[in-house]
mmCIF file of C-alpha atoms in Angstrom:
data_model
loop_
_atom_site.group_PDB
_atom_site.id
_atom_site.type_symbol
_atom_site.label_atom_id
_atom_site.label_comp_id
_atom_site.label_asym_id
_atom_site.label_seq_id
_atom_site.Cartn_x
_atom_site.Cartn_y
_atom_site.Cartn_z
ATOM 1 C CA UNK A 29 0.507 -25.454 -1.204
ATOM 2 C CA UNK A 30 3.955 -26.227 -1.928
ATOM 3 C CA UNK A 31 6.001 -25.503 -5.544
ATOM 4 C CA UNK A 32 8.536 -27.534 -6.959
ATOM 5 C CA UNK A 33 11.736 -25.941 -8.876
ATOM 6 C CA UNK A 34 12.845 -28.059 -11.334
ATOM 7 C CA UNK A 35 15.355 -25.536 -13.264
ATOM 8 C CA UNK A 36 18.600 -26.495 -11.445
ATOM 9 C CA UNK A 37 19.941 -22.955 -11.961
ATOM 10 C CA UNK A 38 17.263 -21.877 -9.802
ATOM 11 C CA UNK A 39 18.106 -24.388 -6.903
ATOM 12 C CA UNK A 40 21.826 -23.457 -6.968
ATOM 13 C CA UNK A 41 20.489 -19.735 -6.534
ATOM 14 C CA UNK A 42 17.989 -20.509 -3.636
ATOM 15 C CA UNK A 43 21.107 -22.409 -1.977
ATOM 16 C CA UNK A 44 23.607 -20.019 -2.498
ATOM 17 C CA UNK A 45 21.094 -17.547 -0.771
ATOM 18 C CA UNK A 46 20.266 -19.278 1.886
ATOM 19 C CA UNK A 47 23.951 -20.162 2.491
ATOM 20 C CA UNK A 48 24.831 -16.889 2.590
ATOM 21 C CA UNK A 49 22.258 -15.798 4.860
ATOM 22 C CA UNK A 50 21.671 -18.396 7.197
ATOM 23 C CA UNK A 51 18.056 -18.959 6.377
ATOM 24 C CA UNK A 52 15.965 -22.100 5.021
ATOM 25 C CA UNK A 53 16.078 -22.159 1.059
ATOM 26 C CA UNK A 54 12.145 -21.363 1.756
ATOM 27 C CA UNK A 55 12.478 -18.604 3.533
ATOM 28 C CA UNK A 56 15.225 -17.135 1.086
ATOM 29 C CA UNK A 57 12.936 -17.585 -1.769
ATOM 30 C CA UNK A 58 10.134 -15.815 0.598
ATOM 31 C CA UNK A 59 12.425 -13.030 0.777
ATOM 32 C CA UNK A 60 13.397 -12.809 -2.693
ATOM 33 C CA UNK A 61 9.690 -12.914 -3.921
ATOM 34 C CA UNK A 62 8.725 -10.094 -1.097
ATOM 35 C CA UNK A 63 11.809 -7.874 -1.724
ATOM 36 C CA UNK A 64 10.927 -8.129 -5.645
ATOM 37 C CA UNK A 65 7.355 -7.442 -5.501
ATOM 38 C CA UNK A 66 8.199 -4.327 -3.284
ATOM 39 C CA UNK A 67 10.649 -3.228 -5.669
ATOM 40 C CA UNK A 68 7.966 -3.573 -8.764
ATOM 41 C CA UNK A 69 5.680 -1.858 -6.716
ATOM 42 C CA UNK A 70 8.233 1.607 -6.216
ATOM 43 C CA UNK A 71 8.929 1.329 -9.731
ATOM 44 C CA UNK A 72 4.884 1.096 -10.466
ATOM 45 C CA UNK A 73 4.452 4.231 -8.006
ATOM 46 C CA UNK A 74 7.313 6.465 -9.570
ATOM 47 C CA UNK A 75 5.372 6.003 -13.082
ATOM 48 C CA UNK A 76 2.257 7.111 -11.095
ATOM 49 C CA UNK A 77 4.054 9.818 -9.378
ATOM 50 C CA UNK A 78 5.788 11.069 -12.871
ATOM 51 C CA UNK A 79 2.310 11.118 -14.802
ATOM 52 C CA UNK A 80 0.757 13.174 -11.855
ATOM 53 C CA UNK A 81 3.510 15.673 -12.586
ATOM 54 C CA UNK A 82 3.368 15.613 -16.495
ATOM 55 C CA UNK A 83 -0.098 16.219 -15.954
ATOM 56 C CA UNK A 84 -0.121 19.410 -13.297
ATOM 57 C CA UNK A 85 2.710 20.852 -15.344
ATOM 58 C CA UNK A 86 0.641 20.714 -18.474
ATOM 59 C CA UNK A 87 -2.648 22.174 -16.863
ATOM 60 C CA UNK A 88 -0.903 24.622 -15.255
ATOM 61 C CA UNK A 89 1.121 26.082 -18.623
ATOM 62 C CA UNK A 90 -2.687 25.501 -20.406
ATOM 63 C CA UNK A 91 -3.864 28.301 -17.429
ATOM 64 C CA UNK A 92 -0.710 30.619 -18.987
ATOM 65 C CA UNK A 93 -1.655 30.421 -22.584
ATOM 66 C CA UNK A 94 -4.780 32.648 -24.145
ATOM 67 C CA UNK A 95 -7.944 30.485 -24.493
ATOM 68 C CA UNK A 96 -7.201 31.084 -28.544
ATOM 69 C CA UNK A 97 -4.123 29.760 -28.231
ATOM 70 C CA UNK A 98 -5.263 26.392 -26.715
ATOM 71 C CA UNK A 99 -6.230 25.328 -29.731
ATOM 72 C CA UNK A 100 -6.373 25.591 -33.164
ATOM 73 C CA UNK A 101 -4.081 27.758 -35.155
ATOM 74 C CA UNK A 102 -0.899 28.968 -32.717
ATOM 75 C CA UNK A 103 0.612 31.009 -35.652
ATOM 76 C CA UNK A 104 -1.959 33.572 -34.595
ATOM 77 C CA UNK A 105 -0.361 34.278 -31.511
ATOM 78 C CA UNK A 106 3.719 33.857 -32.572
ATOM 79 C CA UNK A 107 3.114 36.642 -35.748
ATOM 80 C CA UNK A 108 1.448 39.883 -35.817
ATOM 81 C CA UNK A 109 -0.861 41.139 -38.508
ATOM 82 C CA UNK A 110 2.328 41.902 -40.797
ATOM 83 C CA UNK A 111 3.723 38.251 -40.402
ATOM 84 C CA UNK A 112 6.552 39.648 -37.904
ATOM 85 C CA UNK A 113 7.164 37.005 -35.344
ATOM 86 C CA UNK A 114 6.084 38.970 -32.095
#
């Protein structure tokens, strides 16, 4: 199935492209598209790979902490029984 580009600024780019590189204007464009979805795909994993970390960092600290302190009130375990921060 073929496409047809009608935006002229989008010719003169698949032109210049495959001017520069020696290939068909249909090939260029196959690179383009292929070198952009790989790109969007390394930007997709380093989200992945960045949440994965968030995530061990924060159950590992939660193993550090007292079970009381995990939730509800934390001033319990910054004060003694005097109000002095510990």
């Amino acid at each position: 199935m073929g496409i047809n580009i009608k935006r002229a600024s989008t010719q003169q780019l698949a032109r210049e492209v495959a001017r520069i590189t020696g290939e068909s204007m249909t090939s260029a464009i196959e690179v383009a598209l292929a070198e952009r979805l790989e790109r969007l795909h390394e930007k997709d994993d380093g989200v992945s790979g960045r949440l994965a970390l968030i995530d061990a960092i924060a159950q590992d600290s939660a193993r550090r902490w007292p079970q009381t302190a995990r939730s509800g009130d934390l001033s319990a375990e910054l004060y003694d029984d005097e109000g002095i921060p510990v």
